[in-house]
Every structure is written in C-alpha cells, then in structure tokens.
mmCIF file of C-alpha atoms in Angstrom:
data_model
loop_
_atom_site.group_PDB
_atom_site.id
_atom_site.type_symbol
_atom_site.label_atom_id
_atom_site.label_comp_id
_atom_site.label_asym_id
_atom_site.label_seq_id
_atom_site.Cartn_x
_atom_site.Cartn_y
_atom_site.Cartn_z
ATOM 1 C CA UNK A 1 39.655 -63.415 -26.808
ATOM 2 C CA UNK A 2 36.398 -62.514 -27.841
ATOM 3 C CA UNK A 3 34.464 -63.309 -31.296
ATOM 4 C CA UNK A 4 31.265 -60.936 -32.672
ATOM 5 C CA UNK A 5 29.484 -63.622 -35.335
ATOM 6 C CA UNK A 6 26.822 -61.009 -35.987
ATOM 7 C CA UNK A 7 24.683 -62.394 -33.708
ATOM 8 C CA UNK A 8 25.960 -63.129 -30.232
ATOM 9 C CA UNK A 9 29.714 -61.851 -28.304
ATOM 10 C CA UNK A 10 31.152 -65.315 -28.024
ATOM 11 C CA UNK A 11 33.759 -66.025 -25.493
ATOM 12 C CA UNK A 12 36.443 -68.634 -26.411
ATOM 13 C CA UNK A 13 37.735 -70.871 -23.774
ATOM 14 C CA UNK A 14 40.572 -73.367 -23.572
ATOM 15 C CA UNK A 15 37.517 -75.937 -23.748
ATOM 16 C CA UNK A 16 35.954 -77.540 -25.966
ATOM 17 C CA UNK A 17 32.895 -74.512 -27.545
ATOM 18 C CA UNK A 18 29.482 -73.949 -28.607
ATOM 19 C CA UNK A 19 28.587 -70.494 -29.669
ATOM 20 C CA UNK A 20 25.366 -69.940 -30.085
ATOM 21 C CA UNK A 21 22.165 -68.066 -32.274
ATOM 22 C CA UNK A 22 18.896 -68.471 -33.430
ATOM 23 C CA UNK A 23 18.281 -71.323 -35.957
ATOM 24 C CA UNK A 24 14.909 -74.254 -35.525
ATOM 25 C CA UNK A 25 14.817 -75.808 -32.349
ATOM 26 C CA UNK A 26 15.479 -79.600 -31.882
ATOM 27 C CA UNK A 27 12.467 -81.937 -31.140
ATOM 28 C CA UNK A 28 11.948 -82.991 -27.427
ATOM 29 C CA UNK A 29 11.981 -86.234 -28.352
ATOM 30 C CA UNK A 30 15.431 -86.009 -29.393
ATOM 31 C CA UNK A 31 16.463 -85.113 -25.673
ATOM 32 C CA UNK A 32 14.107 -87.554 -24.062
ATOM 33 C CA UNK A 33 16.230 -91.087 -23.640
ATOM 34 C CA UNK A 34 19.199 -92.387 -22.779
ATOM 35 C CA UNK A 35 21.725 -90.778 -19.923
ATOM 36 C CA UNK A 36 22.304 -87.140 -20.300
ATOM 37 C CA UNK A 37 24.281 -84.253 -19.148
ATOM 38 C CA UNK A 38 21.765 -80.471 -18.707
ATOM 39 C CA UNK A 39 23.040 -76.943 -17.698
ATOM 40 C CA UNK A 40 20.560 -74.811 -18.350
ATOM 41 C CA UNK A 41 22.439 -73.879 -22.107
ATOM 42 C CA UNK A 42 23.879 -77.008 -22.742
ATOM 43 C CA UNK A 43 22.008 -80.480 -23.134
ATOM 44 C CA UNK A 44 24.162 -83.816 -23.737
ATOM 45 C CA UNK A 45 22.645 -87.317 -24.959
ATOM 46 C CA UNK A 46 24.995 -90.362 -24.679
ATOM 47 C CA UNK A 47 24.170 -92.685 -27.716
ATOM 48 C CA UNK A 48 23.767 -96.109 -26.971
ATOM 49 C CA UNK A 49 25.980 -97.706 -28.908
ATOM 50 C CA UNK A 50 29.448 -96.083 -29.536
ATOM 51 C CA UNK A 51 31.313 -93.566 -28.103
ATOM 52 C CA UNK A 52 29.770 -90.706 -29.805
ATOM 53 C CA UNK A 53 27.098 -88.090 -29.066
ATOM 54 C CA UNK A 54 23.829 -89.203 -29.461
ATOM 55 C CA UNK A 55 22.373 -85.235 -29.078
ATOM 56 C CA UNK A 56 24.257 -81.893 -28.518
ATOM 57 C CA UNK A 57 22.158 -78.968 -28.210
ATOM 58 C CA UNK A 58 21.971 -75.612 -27.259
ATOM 59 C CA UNK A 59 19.009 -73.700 -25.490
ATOM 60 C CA UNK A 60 18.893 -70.030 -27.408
ATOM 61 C CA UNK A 61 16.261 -68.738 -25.089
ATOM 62 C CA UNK A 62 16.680 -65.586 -23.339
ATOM 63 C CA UNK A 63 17.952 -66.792 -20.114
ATOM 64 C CA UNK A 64 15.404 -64.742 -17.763
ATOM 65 C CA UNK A 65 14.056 -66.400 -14.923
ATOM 66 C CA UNK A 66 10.676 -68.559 -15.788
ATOM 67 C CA UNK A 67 12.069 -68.395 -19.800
ATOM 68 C CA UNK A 68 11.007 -71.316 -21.297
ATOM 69 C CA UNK A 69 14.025 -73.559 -22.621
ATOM 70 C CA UNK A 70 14.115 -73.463 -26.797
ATOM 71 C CA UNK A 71 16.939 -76.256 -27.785
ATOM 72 C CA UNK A 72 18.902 -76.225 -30.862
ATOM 73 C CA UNK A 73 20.464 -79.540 -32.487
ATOM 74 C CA UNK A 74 24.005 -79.797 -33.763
ATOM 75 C CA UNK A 75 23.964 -83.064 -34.379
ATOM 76 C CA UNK A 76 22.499 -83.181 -38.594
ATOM 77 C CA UNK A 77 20.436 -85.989 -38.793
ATOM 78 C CA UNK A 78 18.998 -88.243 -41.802
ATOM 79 C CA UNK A 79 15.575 -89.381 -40.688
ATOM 80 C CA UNK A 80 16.309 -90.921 -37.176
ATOM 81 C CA UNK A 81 19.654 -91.750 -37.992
ATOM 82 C CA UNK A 82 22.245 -89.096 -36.439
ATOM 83 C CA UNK A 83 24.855 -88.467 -39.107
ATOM 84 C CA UNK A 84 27.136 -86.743 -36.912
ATOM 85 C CA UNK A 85 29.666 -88.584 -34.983
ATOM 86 C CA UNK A 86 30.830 -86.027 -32.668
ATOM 87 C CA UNK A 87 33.911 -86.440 -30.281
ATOM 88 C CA UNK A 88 33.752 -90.209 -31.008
ATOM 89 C CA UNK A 89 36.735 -91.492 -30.827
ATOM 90 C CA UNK A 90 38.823 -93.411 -33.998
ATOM 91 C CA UNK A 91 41.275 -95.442 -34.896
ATOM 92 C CA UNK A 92 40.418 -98.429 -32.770
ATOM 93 C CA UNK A 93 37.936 -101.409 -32.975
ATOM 94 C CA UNK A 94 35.970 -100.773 -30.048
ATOM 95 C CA UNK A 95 34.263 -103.436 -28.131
ATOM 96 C CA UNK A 96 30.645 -101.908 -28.045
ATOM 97 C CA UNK A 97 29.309 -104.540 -25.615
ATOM 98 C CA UNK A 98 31.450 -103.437 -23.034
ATOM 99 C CA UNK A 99 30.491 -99.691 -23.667
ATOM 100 C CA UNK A 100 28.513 -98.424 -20.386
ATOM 101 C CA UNK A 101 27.867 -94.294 -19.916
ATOM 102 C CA UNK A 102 26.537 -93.712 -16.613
ATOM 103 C CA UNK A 103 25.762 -89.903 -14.838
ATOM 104 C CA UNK A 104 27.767 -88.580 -11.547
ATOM 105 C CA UNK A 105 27.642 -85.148 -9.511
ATOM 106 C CA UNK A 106 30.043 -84.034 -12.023
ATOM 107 C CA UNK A 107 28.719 -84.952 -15.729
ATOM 108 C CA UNK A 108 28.074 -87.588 -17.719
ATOM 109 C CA UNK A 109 30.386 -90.413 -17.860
ATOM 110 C CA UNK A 110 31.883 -93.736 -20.027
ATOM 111 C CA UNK A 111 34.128 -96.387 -20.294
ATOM 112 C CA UNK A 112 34.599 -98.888 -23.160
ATOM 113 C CA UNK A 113 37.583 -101.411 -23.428
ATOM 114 C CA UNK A 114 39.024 -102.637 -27.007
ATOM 115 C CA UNK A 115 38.444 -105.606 -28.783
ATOM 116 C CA UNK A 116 40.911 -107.359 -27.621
ATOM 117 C CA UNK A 117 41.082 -105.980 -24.115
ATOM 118 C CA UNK A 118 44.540 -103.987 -24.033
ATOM 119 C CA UNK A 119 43.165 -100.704 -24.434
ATOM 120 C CA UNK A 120 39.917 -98.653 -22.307
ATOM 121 C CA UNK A 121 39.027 -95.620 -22.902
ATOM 122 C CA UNK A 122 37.795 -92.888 -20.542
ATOM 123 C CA UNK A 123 35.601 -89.977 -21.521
ATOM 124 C CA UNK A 124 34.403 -87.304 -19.204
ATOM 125 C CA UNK A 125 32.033 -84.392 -19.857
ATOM 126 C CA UNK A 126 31.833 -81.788 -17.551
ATOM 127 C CA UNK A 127 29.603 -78.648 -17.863
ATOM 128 C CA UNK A 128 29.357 -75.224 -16.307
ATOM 129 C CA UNK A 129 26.031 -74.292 -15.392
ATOM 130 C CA UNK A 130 24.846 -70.878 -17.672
ATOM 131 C CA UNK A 131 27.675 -71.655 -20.136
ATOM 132 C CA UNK A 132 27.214 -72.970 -23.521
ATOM 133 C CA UNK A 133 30.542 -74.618 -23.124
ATOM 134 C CA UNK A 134 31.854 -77.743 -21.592
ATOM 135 C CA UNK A 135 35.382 -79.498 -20.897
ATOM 136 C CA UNK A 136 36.058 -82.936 -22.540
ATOM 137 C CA UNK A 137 38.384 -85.140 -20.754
ATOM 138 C CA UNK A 138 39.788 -88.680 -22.408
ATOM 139 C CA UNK A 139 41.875 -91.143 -20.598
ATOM 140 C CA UNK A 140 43.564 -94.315 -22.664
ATOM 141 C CA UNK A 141 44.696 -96.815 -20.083
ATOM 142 C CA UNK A 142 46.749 -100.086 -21.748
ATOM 143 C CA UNK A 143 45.530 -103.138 -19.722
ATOM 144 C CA UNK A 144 47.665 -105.453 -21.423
ATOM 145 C CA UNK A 145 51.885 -106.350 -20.434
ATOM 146 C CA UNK A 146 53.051 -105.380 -23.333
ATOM 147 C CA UNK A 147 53.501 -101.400 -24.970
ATOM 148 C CA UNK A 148 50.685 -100.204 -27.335
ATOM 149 C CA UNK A 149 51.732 -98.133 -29.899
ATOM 150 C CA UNK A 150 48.877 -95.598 -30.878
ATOM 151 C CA UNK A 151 50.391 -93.399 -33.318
ATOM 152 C CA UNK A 152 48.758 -91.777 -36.207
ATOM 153 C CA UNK A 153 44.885 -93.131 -36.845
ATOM 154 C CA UNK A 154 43.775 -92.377 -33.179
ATOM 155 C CA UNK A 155 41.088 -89.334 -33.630
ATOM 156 C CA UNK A 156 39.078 -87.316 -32.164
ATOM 157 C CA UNK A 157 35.843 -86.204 -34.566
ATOM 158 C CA UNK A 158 33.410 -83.657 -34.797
ATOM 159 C CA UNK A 159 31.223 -83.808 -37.731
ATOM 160 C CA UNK A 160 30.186 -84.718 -40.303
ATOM 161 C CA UNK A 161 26.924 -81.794 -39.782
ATOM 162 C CA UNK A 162 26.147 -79.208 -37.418
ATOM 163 C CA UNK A 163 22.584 -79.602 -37.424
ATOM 164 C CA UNK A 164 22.054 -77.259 -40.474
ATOM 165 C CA UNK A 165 20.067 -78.313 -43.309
ATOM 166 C CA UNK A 166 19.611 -76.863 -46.918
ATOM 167 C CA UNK A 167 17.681 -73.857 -47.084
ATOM 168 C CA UNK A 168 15.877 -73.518 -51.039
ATOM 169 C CA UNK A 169 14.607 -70.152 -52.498
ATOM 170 C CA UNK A 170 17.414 -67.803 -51.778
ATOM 171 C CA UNK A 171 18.627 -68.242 -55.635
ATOM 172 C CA UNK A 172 22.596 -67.577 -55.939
ATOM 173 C CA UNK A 173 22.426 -66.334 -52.604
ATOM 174 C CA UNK A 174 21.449 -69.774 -50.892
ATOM 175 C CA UNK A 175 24.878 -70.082 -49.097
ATOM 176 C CA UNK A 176 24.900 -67.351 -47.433
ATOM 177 C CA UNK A 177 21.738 -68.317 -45.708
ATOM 178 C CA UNK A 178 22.553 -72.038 -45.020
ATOM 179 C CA UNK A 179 26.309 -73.610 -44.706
ATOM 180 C CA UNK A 180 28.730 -75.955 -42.764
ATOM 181 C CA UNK A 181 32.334 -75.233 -42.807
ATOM 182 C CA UNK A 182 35.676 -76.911 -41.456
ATOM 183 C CA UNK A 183 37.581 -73.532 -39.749
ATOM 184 C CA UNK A 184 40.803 -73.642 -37.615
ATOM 185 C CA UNK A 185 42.905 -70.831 -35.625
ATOM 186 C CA UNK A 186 46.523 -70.619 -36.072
ATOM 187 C CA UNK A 187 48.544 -67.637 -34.542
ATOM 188 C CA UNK A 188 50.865 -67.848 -37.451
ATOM 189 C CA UNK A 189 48.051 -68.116 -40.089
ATOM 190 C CA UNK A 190 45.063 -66.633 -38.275
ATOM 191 C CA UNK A 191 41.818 -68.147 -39.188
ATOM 192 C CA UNK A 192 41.525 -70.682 -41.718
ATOM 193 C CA UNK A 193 37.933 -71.185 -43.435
ATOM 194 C CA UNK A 194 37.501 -74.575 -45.307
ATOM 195 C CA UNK A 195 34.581 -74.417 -47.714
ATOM 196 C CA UNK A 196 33.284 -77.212 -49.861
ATOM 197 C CA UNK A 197 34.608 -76.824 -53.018
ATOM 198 C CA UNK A 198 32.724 -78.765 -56.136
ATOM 199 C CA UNK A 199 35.517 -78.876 -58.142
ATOM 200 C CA UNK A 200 38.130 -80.599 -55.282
ATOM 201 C CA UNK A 201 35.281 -82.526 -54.194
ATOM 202 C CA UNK A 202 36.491 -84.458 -50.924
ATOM 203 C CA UNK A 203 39.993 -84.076 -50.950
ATOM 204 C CA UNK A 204 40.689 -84.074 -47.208
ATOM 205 C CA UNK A 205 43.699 -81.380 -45.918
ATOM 206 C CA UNK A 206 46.073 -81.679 -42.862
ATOM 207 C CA UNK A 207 47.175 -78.604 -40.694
ATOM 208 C CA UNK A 208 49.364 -78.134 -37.870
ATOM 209 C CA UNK A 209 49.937 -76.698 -34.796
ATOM 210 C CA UNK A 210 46.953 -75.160 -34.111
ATOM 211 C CA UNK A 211 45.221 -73.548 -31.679
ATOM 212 C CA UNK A 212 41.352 -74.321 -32.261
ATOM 213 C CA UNK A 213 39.852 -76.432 -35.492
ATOM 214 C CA UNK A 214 36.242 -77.043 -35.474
ATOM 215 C CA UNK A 215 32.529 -76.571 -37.355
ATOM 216 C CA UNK A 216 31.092 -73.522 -38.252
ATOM 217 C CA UNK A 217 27.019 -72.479 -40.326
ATOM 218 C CA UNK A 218 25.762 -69.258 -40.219
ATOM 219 C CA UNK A 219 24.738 -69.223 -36.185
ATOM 220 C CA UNK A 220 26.755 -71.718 -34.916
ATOM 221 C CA UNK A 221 29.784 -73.145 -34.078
ATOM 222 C CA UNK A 222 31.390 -76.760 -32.706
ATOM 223 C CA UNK A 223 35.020 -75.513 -31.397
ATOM 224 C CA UNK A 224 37.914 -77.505 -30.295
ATOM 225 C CA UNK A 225 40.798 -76.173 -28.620
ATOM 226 C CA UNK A 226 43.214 -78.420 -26.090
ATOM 227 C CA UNK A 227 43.806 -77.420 -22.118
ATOM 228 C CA UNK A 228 46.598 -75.141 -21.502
ATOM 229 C CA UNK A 229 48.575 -73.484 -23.944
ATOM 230 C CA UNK A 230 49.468 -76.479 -26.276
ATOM 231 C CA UNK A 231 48.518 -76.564 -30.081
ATOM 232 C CA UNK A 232 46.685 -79.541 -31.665
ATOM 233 C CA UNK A 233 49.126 -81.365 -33.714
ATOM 234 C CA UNK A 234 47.648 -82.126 -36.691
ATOM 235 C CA UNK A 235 43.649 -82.033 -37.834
ATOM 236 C CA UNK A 236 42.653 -83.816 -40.682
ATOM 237 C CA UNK A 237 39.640 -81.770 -42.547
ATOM 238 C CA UNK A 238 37.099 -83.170 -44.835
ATOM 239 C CA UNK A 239 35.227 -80.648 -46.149
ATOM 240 C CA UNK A 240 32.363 -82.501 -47.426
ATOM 241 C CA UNK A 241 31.079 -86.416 -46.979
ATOM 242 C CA UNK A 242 29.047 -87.991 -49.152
ATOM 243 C CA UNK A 243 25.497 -89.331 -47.857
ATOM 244 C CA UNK A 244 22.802 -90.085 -49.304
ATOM 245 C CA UNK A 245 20.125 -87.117 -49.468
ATOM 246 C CA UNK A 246 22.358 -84.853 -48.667
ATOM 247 C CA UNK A 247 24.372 -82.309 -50.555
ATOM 248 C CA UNK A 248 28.341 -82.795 -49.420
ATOM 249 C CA UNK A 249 28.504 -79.122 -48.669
ATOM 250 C CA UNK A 250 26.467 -79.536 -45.686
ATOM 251 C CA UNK A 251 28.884 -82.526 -43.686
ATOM 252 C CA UNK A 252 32.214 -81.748 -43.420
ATOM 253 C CA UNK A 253 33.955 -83.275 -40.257
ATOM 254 C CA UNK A 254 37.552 -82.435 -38.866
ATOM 255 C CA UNK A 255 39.409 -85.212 -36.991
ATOM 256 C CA UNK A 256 41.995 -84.032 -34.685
ATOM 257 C CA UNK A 257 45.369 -86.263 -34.072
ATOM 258 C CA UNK A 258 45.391 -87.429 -29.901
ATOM 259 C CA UNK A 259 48.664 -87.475 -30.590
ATOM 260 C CA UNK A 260 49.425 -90.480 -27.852
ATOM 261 C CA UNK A 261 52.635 -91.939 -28.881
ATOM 262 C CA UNK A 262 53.080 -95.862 -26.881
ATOM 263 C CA UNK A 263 51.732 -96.335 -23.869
ATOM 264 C CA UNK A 264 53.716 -98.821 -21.459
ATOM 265 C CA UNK A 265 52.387 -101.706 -19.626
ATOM 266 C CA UNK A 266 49.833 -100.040 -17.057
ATOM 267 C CA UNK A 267 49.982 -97.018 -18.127
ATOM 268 C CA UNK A 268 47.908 -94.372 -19.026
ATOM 269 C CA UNK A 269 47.507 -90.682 -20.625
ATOM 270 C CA UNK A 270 44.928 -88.361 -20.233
ATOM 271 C CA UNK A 271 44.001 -85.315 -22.942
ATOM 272 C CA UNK A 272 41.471 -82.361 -21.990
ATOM 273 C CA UNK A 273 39.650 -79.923 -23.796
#
C-alpha cells in the first residue's frame, strides 16, 4: 500500500509509522539526555518519568553519504514542557518510582510495575536502520494470585500535537499551511479525517474495527496500525485539547483500546505494532 502526501511516497507497514517532509528542525538539545533509540531516520528519547516519549523525531535530510542529519520534532511542546504524551500507556496508576528504561542491541527498553504491584508493563521499541518506522511491542504481566480485569480504560495514546505550531499571515488560508488532525483507515469506510471543529468543540468520537488511526499536519504523520492482519477495536478521538497558549485545533490525540480482557494469575499478553 503506498501513500503520495505531496511530498514524499510513503510506505505503510503493519508497524507503528512516521512519514516524513520538510517542516523546522528540532533543537539538539532536545535529543541530548536521557536513554535513546537512533537509526539514522528515526531518533527516540525515553522521558524520565512516565511511560511516554520524551522526543520522537525524524531526520528529513537527504540520506547521501556524509549528509548532515536535520531532525524534526513530533512531539508539540509548551516551553520545555512536552505536551504530547505519545504511546504512553492509560488507564492505570502507574508506580513511577519503579519506572527504569534502559538500551539493548535491539532498542530501547522499559519496565514499570503498578501501584499496587499486580500489574508490569513491558514496552519495547525496535527500529530498522534507514526506515522512518519502528515496531512497538507491550507486554502486561499480572504479578498478583488473583485475575485482573483490564477492560475498557486501558489505552494506548498518541497526541495531543505533532510538533506543528500555528503559522500567522496566511489570512483565510492559514489551515492549509499549518494543522493537526485525528485520521483513521477502515476498509469498509476508507479514510476517515477528523478536523477540529469550533462549533463541536471537544466532543471526543469512537470508531471500530480499524485498520490504522493516528496524527496527521501538512508533512507529517504519527500512524498506528496492529501486527498481522487484526483491526484495532475501538479508538477514542479527541480532536482538540485544551492548553493553555495553544489553539485546540493544533492537539488532538487518539487513544486506541488494548483491548486485554482479564489476565489470570501469572499470566501475561503481549500486543505489537
């Protein structure tokens, strides 16, 4: 399957997707601390405290040998503060002291356990050198004797932000120039666009069974789409969230149903994208 975004041919993978294009590129000393995860077009920052992405970016440079490396942020940020929580995981209180991210031979990698110890979670990201796109793997192991039920609640986010910002001067024609949208891929329904409407304001939507849901601007795009041929289940889509300095329009966020069901006494599940 192959997308043209008037910029860049864009392969889509059963993996989790960024497709790339020119826009400003991110600071160095957004990339400089904490553990990461570099291909040479893909550049992964752990945060420090939660299970979230402290930096995802995306080098846009040419590619030839010697090129120097120009990085691209899709993680929207309000001063130092990243706004953008993506592939954090919901629905749980987390117990963020016992949070640890830690590189191997294959990627970049963490554990953290619940607040009360039943549940850890696994996260995994792998990516492939010279590809702009990586696989995400979770794994929820229940550490307690008793079954955990983790039904609806249990997330998986991108958003809110893309790493686009307004863009002033372009008159009616601003939007066209500077936007963040919720879209999703259905083979029944095709593609779904999810604009921020004024009117609706927040009002947040549920789809299912589809095949990709994700972030899109004007360059860029944050895709989601499971391993193998299943569908997500249901995606919850926000298109807008309300933050201070910033107009909604500019931080939607989808959250995408793990769909777990109970897990038994030492059990566990694993989901990949």
């Amino acid at each position: 399957m192959n997308f043209d975004l008037s910029c860049v041919t864009r392969r889509v993978v059963s993996i989790l997707m960024l497709m790339v294009g020119a826009c400003v590129p991110v600071s160095s000393s957004a990339l400089a601390a904490g553990p990461q995860l570099q291909a040479e077009q893909l550049s992964i920052q752990a945060a420090v405290d939660g299970n979230y992405l402290e930096e995802l970016a995306v080098n846009i440079s040419n590619g030839s040998q010697g090129a120097v490396p120009e990085w691209v942020s899709l993680v929207t940020r309000n001063g130092e503060k990243a706004l953008s929580q993506h592939l954090t995981v919901q629905g749980i209180d987390w117990n963020n002291k016992t949070l640890h991210w830690s590189e191997d031979e294959f990627g970049l990698s963490m554990s953290v356990m619940s607040r009360d110890s039943s549940l850890e979670l696994r996260k995994h990201f792998e990516a492939v050198t010279g590809q702009s796109w990586f696989k995400l793997t979770l794994e929820f192991i229940n550490h307690s004797t008793s079954s955990l039920a983790l039904k609806h609640g249990l997330g998986l986010q991108l958003g809110p932000g893309l790493g686009e910002y307004p863009v002033k001067g372009f008159g009616i024609s601003d939007t066209l120039y500077s936007y963040v949208e919720a879209v999703a891929f259905s083979a029944a329904k095709g593609l779904q666009q999810f604009p921020f409407d004024e009117k609706a304001g927040n009002k947040m939507s549920e789809i299912d069974a589809i095949a990709w849901a994700g972030l899109q601007s004007r360059y860029f795009a944050l895709l989601l789409m499971p391993e193998g041929q299943h569908d997500l289940q249901r995606v919850r889509i926000y298109p807008g969230i309300e933050s201070s300095g910033f107009s909604q329009r500019y931080l939607p966020k989808i959250v995408v149903d793990l769909s777990i069901g109970t897990l038994l006494p030492g059990s566990k599940v694993e989901r990949s994208y």
